[in-house]
Amino acid sequence: MLSNELGYKKFNLLNQSTQSLEVSMKEAINLNLNNKLFKQASMFENFQMIIVGVISSQFGAFA
């Protein structure tokens, strides 16, 4: 009975550590994905600002 409980506790600990590892891997993947999306968004914003700058300089107005 005692060995069974010890085995169960070991299994639970292993399970918890595996779950925490999976969570940290998912967070890393999400972070990487969000970082890529953020870079794409900032590139798009830079592109928009270039367009606004060109148009405003053509019409002599500041945007």
Short mmCIF file of C-alpha atoms in Angstrom, two decimals:
data_model
loop_
_atom_site.label_atom_id
_atom_site.label_comp_id
_atom_site.label_asym_id
_atom_site.label_seq_id
_atom_site.Cartn_x
_atom_site.Cartn_y
_atom_site.Cartn_z
CA MET A 1 0.00 0.00 0.00
CA LEU A 2 2.79 2.40 0.93
CA SER A 3 4.75 1.72 -2.26
CA ASN A 4 1.57 2.25 -4.24
CA GLU A 5 1.05 5.68 -2.64
CA LEU A 6 4.68 6.62 -3.29
CA GLY A 7 4.33 5.59 -6.92
CA TYR A 8 1.15 7.63 -7.21
CA LYS A 9 2.86 10.69 -5.70
CA LYS A 10 5.80 10.30 -8.07
CA PHE A 11 3.42 9.99 -11.01
CA ASN A 12 1.55 13.12 -9.91
CA LEU A 13 4.78 15.08 -9.56
CA LEU A 14 5.90 13.92 -13.00
CA ASN A 15 2.52 14.87 -14.41
CA GLN A 16 2.67 18.34 -12.85
CA SER A 17 6.18 18.99 -14.13
CA THR A 18 5.16 17.82 -17.61
CA GLN A 19 2.13 20.10 -17.56
CA SER A 20 4.18 23.10 -16.45
CA LEU A 21 6.71 22.36 -19.20
CA GLU A 22 3.90 22.19 -21.78
CA VAL A 23 2.47 25.49 -20.52
CA SER A 24 5.85 27.22 -20.72
CA MET A 25 6.36 25.86 -24.26
CA LYS A 26 2.93 27.13 -25.28
CA GLU A 27 3.72 30.54 -23.77
CA ALA A 28 6.99 30.66 -25.71
CA ILE A 29 5.18 29.78 -28.94
CA ASN A 30 2.47 32.39 -28.27
CA LEU A 31 5.08 35.00 -27.40
CA ASN A 32 6.91 34.30 -30.64
CA LEU A 33 3.68 34.45 -32.64
CA ASN A 34 2.56 37.71 -30.97
CA ASN A 35 6.01 39.16 -31.57
CA LYS A 36 5.76 38.35 -35.29
CA LEU A 37 2.27 39.85 -35.49
CA PHE A 38 3.47 42.95 -33.64
CA LYS A 39 6.41 43.34 -36.03
CA GLN A 40 4.06 43.04 -39.00
CA ALA A 41 1.71 45.63 -37.47
CA SER A 42 4.53 48.08 -36.80
CA MET A 43 5.83 47.62 -40.36
CA PHE A 44 2.34 48.40 -41.63
CA GLU A 45 2.18 51.49 -39.41
CA ASN A 46 5.55 52.67 -40.73
CA PHE A 47 4.25 52.18 -44.27
CA GLN A 48 1.12 54.18 -43.44
CA MET A 49 3.21 56.99 -41.95
CA ILE A 50 5.35 57.12 -45.10
CA ILE A 51 2.20 57.44 -47.23
CA VAL A 52 0.78 60.14 -44.94
CA GLY A 53 4.12 61.98 -45.00
CA VAL A 54 4.30 61.90 -48.80
CA ILE A 55 0.70 63.06 -49.24
CA SER A 56 1.01 65.80 -46.63
CA SER A 57 4.25 67.07 -48.16
CA GLN A 58 2.56 67.18 -51.58
CA PHE A 59 -0.25 69.34 -50.21
CA GLY A 60 1.96 71.34 -47.86
CA ALA A 61 0.11 70.22 -44.74
CA PHE A 62 1.38 68.45 -41.64
CA ALA A 63 -0.30 65.23 -40.61
#
